Each structure stands twice: as C-alpha cells, then as structure tokens.
Coordinates of C-alpha atoms in Angstrom, one line a residue:
X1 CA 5.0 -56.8 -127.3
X2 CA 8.0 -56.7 -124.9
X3 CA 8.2 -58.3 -121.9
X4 CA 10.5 -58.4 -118.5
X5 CA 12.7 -60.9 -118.0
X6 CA 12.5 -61.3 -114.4
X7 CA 9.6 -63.0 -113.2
X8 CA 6.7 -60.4 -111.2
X9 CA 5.4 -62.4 -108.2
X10 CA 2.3 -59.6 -107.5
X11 CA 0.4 -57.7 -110.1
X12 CA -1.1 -54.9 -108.6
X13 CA -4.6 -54.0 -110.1
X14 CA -6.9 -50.9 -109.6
X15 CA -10.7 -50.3 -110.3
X16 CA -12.4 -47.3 -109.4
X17 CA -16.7 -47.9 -108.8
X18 CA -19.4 -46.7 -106.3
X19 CA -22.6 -49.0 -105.9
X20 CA -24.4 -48.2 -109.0
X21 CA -21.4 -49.8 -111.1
X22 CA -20.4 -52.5 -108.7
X23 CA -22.6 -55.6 -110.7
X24 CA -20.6 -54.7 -113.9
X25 CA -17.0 -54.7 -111.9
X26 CA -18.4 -57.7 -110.1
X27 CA -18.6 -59.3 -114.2
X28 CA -15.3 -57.7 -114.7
X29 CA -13.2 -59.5 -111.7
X30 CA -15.1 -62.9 -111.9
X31 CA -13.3 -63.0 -115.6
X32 CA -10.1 -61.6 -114.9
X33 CA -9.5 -64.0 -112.8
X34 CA -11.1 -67.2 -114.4
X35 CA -9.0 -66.3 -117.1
X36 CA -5.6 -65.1 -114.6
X37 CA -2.3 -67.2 -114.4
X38 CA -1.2 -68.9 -111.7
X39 CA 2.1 -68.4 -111.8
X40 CA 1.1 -64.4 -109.9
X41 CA -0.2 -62.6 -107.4
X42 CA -3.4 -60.4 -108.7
X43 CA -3.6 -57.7 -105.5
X44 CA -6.7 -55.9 -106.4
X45 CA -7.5 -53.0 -105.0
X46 CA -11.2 -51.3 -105.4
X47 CA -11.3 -47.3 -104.9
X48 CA -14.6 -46.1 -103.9
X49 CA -16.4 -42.9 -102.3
X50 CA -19.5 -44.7 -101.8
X51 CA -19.8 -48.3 -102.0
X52 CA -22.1 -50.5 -99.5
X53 CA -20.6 -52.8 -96.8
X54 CA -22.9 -55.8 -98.1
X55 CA -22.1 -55.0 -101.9
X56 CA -18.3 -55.2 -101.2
X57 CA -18.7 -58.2 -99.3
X58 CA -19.8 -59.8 -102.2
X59 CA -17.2 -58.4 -104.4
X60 CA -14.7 -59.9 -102.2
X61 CA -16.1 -63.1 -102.2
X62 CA -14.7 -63.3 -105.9
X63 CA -11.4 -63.4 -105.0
X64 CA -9.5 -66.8 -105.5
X65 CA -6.4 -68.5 -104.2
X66 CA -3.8 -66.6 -106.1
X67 CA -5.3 -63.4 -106.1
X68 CA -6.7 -60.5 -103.1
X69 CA -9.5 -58.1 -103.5
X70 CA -9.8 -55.1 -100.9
X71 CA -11.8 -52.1 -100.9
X72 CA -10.7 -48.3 -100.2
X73 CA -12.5 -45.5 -99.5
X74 CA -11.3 -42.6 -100.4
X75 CA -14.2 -40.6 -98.7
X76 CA -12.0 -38.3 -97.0
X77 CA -9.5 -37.4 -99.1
X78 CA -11.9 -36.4 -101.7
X79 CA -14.4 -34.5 -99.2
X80 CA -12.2 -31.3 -99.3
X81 CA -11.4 -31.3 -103.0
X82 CA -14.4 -32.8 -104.8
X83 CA -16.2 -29.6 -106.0
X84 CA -13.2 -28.9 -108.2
X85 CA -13.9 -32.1 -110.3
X86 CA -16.2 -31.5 -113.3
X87 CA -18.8 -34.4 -113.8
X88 CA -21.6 -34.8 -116.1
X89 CA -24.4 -37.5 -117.7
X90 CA -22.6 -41.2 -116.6
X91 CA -19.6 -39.9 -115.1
X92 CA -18.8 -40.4 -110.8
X93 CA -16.6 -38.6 -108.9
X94 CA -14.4 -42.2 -109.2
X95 CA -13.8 -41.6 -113.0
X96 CA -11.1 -39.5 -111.6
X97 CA -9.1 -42.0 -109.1
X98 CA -6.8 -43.0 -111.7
X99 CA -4.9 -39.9 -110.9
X100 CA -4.1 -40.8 -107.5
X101 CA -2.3 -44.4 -108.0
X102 CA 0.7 -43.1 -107.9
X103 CA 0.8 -40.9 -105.2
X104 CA -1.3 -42.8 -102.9
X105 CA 0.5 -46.1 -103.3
X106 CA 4.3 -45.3 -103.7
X107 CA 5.4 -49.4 -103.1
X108 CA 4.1 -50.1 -106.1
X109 CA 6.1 -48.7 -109.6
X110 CA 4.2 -50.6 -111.9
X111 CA 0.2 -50.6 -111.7
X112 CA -3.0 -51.3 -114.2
X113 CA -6.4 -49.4 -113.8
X114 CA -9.0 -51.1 -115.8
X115 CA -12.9 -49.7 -115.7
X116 CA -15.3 -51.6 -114.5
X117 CA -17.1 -52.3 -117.7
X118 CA -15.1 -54.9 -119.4
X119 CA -14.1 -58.3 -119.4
X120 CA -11.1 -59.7 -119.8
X121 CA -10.6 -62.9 -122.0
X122 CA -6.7 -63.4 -122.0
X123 CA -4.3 -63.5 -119.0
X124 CA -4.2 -60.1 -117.7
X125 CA -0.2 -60.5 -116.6
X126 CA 0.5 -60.4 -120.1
X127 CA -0.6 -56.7 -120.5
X128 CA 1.2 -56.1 -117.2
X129 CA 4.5 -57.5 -118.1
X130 CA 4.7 -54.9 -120.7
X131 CA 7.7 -52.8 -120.5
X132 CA 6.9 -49.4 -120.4
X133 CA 9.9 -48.0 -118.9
X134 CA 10.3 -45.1 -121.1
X135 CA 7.0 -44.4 -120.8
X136 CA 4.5 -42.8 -118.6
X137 CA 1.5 -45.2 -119.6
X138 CA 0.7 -48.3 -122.3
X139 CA -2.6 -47.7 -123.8
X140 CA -4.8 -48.7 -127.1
X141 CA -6.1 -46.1 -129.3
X142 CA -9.3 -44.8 -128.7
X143 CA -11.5 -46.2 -131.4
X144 CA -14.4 -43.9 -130.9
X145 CA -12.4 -40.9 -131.6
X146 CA -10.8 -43.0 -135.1
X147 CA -14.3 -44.2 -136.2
X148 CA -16.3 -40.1 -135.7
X149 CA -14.7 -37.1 -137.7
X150 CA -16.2 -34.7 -135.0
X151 CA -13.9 -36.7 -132.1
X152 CA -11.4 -36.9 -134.2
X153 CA -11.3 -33.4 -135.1
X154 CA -12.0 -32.2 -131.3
X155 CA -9.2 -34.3 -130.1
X156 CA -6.6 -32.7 -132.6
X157 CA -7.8 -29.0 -133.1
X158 CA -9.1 -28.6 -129.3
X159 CA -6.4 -31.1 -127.5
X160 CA -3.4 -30.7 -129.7
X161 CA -3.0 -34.5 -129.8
X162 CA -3.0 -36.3 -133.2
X163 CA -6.4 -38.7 -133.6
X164 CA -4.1 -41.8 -133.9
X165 CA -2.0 -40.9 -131.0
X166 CA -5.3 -40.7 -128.6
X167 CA -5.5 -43.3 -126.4
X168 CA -8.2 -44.9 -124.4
X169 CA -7.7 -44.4 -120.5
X170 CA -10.4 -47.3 -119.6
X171 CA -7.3 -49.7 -119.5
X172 CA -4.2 -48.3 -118.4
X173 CA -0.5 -49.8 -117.5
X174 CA 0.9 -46.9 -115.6
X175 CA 4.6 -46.5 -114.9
X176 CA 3.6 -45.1 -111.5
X177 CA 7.4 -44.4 -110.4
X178 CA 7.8 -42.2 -113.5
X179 CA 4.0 -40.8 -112.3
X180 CA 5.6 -39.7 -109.1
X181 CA 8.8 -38.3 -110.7
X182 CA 7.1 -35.8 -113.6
X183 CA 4.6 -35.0 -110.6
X184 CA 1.7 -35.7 -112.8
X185 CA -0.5 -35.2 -110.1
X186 CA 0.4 -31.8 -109.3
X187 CA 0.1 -31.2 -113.3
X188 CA -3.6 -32.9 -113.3
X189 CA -4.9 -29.9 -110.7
X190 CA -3.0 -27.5 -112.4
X191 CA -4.5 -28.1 -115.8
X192 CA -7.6 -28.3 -114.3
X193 CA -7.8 -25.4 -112.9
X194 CA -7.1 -23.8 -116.1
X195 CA -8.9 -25.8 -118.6
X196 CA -12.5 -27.8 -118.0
X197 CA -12.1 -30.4 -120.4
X198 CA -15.9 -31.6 -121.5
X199 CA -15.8 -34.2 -123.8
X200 CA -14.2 -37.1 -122.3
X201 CA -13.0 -35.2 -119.3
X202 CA -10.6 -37.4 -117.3
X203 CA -9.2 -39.1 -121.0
X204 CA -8.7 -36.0 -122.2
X205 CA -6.4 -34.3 -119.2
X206 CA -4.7 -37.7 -119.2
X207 CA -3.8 -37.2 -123.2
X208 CA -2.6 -34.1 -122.9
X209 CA -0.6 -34.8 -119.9
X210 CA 1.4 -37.9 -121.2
X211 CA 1.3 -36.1 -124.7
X212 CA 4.6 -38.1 -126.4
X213 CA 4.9 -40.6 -123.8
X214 CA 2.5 -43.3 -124.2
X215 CA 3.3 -46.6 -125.5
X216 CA 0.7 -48.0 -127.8
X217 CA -0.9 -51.3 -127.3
X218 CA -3.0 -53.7 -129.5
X219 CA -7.0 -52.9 -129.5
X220 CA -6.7 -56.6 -128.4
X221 CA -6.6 -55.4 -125.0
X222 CA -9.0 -53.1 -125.0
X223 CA -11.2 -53.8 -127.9
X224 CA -14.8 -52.0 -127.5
X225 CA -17.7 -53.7 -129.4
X226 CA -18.0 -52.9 -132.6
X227 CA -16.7 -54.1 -136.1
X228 CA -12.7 -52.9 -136.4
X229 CA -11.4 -53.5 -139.8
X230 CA -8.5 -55.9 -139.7
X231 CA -9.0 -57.2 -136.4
X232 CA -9.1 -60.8 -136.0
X233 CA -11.4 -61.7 -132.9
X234 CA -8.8 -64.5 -132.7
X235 CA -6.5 -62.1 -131.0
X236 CA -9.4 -61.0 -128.5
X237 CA -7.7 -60.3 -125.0
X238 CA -10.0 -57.3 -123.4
X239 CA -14.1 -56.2 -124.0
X240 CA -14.6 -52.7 -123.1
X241 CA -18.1 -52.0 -123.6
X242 CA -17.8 -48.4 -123.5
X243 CA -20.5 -45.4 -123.9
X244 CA -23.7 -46.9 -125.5
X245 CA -22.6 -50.2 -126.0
X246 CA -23.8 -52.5 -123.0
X247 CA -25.2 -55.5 -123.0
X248 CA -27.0 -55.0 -119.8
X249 CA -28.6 -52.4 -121.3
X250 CA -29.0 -53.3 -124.9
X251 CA -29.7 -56.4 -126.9
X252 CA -27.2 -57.5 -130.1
X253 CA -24.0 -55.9 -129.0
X254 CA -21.0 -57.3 -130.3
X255 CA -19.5 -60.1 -127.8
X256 CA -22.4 -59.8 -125.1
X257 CA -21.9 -63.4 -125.2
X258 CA -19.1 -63.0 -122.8
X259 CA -20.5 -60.7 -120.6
X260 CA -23.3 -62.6 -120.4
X261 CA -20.9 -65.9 -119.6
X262 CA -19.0 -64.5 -116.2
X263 CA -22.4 -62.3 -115.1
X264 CA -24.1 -65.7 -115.2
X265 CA -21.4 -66.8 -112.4
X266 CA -22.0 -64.0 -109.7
X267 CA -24.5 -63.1 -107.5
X268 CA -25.3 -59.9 -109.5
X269 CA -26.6 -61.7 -112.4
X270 CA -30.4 -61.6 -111.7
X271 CA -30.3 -58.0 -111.2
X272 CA -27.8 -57.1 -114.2
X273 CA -30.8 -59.0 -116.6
X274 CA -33.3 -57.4 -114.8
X275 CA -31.9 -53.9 -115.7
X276 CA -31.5 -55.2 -119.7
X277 CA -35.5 -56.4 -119.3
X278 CA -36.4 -52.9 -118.0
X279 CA -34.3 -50.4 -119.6
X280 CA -36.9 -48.5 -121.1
X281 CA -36.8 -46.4 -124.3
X282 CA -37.3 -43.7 -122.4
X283 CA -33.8 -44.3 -121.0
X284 CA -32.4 -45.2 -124.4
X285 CA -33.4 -42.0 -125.9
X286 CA -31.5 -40.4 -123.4
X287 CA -28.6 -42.4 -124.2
X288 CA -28.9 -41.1 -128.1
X289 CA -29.6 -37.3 -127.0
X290 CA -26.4 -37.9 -124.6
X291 CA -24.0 -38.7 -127.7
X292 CA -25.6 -36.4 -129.7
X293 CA -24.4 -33.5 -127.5
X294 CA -21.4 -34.9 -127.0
X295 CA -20.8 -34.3 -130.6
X296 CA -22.0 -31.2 -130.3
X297 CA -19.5 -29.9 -127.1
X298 CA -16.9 -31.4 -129.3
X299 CA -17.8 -29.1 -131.9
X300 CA -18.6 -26.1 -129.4
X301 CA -14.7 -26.5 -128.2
X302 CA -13.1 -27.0 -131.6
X303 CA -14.6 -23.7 -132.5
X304 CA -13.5 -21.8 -129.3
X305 CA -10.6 -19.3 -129.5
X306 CA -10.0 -20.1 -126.3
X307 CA -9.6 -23.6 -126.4
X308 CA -6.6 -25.3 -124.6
X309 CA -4.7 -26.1 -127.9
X310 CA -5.7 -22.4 -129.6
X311 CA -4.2 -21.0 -126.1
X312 CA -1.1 -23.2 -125.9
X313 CA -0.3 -22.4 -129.7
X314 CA -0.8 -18.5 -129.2
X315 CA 1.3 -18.4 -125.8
X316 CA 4.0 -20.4 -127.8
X317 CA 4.2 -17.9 -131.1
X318 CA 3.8 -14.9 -128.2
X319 CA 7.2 -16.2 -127.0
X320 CA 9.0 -17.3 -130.1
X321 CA 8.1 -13.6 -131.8
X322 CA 9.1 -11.9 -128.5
X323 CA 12.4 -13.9 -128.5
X324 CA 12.8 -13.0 -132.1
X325 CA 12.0 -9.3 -131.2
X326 CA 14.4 -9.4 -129.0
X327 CA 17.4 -10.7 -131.3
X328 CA 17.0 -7.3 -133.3
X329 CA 17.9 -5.1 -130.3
X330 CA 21.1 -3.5 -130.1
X331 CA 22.0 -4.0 -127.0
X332 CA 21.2 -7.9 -127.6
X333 CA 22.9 -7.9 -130.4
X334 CA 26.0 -7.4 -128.4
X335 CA 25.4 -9.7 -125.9
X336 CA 25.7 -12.3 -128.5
X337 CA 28.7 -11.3 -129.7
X338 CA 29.7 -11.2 -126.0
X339 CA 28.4 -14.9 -125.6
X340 CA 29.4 -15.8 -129.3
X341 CA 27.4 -19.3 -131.2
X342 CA 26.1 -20.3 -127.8
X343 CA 23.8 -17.7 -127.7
X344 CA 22.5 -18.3 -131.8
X345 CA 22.5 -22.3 -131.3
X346 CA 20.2 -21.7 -128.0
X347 CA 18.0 -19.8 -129.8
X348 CA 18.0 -22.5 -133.1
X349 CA 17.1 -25.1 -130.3
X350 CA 14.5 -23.4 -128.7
X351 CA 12.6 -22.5 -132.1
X352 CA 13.6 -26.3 -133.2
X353 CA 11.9 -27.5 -130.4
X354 CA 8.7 -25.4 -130.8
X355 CA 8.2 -26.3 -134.0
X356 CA 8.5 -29.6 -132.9
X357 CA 5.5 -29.2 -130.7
X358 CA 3.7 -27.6 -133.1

C-alpha cells in the first residue's frame, strides 16, 4: 500500500443512514474510533433524509477528543429528485448519497464513505492515506460476486466489467477532486436515466462509471464474513457484514464477536439484541426468497438484448462498421489522400481503442 508523505491533519469521513440503520452505524463509529489514531482529525459527517433529533443526539455523543460527528439532512435536495432513484427490498433512498460527496463538499479532495454495517478493527487513516491520485476511487473486490457464478456472470455479460475487477462500494476512498473534474455526478443521472440497474443498484452504476480507474485494495479492509481462501484473519482491518450476514440478525456469523464487542459499548445495544432475539423465521425466509431473486434478476438481465453491456457493444460495432463503410467511398477515399497517414493512423487508433474496450 502507498502512502503520502505529508502528514493529513483531518480525515474526512461519510456515512449515509436514516433511523432504521442508525444502532448498526452507532456499532460502526464507536469502533472506528476506539480503534482511530491520534495523530488525526476524524470529521464525520452523517447524511440522512430522515433521522430523529434524539437518535442523532446519541450518535453524536460517540464522538471523542480527536474526532467530530455532525449530522446533514439532505431532505431538500432530495425532495425534487427522489422518484428518479430506483429502490427495492433493504435498500433507502441514502444508499445513493455517496454520489453527492463530491459535489456537495468541494473543500474536501480526498474523502471515505463507509456503510453503516461494519466495524472497523485497524486505524482507519491507514486506508485514507492511500494514494489514489490516478484514480477515481480505492476499493476491495466484491467477494459475493467472486464466490456466485450467477454474479459473476451478471457483472461481466450485463455490466461489461470483468468479475475480478468489481469492487465493493460499501467502503470507498474517493478522490473527490477527480469526482468533480470527470463530472461523475452529471454521468450518474445520465446513466440512470438510461439504464435501471437491479441487482446491486448503486454498486453497479458506480462500476461502470469508474470502469478502469479503480485502485484495488486488500479484502483486509473490507472483508465480509465468510471463509476467503488465503486470507489470514491476522491482517483483519474492516467487517462488512453485508446482505444476509448480520449478527443482529443471525446467530454463528463469522466475527460477530466484534460486533457484539463495540454494540456492547453504546446505548443501542439492548435494542440491537432484542432484534437478534426476535427476528423471526418468518423474516429469515424472506431474507432467503430475497437472494434467491436476486439471482434470478441477475439472470433475467444477463439474458436481455437490451442490457447495458449488449447496448454499449452494439452502438460501438454500429460505429466502427459505419466508419469502415465509410473508408470504401470514393469521395473518402480522396479525402485521405488529401489528408495523407493522418487520416489512416486516426482511424487505426480509433479501432485500437475499441477493441480495447471490448
């Protein structure tokens, strides 16, 4: 891993939760920053549409010497453009606030979402002190999509992006200057508008989007709970217990230990072992028929004509045929004598670079 010389004085640090998720993100802070240098500055700032005044009051309480915690709504800047976000099963309107970083805070070039269901073991400035320059965001792979063919396949016949090249967007170092500059924004509405991506929604416009310009990180750092082959829990920086795999809903998963540790030391913990004591199998059923269609959208997509990588590849061999079409004409044909090899090495390029993307 690389790091900056020059020493960060403030880390800035995003979540993104409304009230039903607030106990978990409540587990997440307390062991961010149990476990936070104190060489920095942790500025944390909680996005929210709907999140009580006496829940946030608690959250803030968790902030400690070294480190802020404030709370923004973004109520009214999502009133006018909420019913263009697609949201199913688990998913909140918040899922979505990741986008906005960059635009909405401009002082900051540098930034780190995290969800609101981990908990973080190492010292989170090491993640941030990554350099990512180059780069439009540092991420770890997304396991689930390694570990199921079906995600696997979806991600690389329906998205276009190879399996070990899709990352995770639960943890994110985002090089928000470079955000602001390849208006990624602007690209996230536009996509949208063209494509409703079902599968993992907000992951998946962010992995085609920043398509060849992710850094990879360890699964240290975000390292969901369930056996990895190779990984040493030694190395152990980041929890995310993602999809079905949470301890405060389910007994025996994979480090609920630590969970269990930092929800012991807030004032959520009665209720978060209340929910594990009463989620009912009712409830857990639904959780099973909720992955199971998931598999079966993922399948639904990879099999549509019309899907976004089927439409991207056919646009891109509509041009390259039209441009080769065009070579043959006479008239053409004299404009590149006119222009001479310019003309011929623009067109090499251009059907270089395609393949490429291909």
């Amino acid at each position: 891993m690389s790091f900056f010389s020059k020493k960060v004085e403030e880390i800035p640090i995003f979540f993104a939760s409304d009230n039903n998720y607030a106990p978990y993100l409540a587990v997440a802070l307390k062991s961010l920053l149990s476990n936070a240098s104190p060489d920095y500055f942790y500025k944390i700032h909680i996005l929210t549409t709907n999140l009580d005044e006496q829940i946030g009051n608690k959250l803030k309480k968790l902030a400690t010497p070294n480190s802020s915690i404030q709370i923004i709504s973004l109520a009214d800047e999502i009133e006018h453009i909420k019913h263009r976000f697609q949201l199913r099963d688990y998913y909140s309107i918040e899922t979505y606030y990741r986008f906005f970083i960059p635009d909405m805070f401009p002082q900051y070039d540098k930034a780190l979402y995290l969800d609101s269901d981990i908990v973080v073991l190492g010292d989170i400035s090491n993640l941030f002190l990554t350099n990512i320059s180059n780069y439009l965001v540092a991420a770890a792979q997304e396991q689930v999509m390694a570990h199921y063919k079906v995600f696997g396949d979806y991600v690389e016949r329906a998205l276009g992006v190879k399996v070990q090249n899709y990352f995770n967007a639960g943890v994110l170092l985002m090089n928000t200057k470079m955000f602001r500059a390849c208006h990624i924004q602007q690209k996230f509405f536009k996509l949208m508008s063209e494509f409703k991506f079902r599968v993992t929604q907000d992951e998946d416009y962010l992995n085609v989007i920043c398509k060849d310009k992710v850094k990879k990180l360890n699964i240290c750092w975000n390292k969901m709970p369930f056996e990895e082959t190779g990984f040493d829990n030694v190395d152990l920086q980041l929890i995310h217990y993602n999809l079905g795999w949470k301890p405060w809903h389910y007994e025996n998963v994979l480090y609920e230990e630590y969970f269990w540790q930092y929800a012991a030391q807030t004032e959520f913990y009665d209720l978060i072992h209340h929910q594990l004591k009463t989620y009912s199998d009712e409830q857990k059923q639904h959780d099973k028929d909720t992955f199971e269609n998931l598999k079966i959208m993922a399948i639904e997509d990879i099999n549509d004509p019309h899907n976004y990588w089927n439409s991207v590849y056919t646009t891109r061999n509509y041009i390259s045929k039209s441009v080769t079409n065009l070579k043959s004409l006479p008239y053409v044909k004299g404009i590149f004598r006119f222009v001479g090899s310019q003309g011929h090495k623009l067109i090499y390029e251009y059907e270089k670079y395609r393949e490429g993307q291909d």
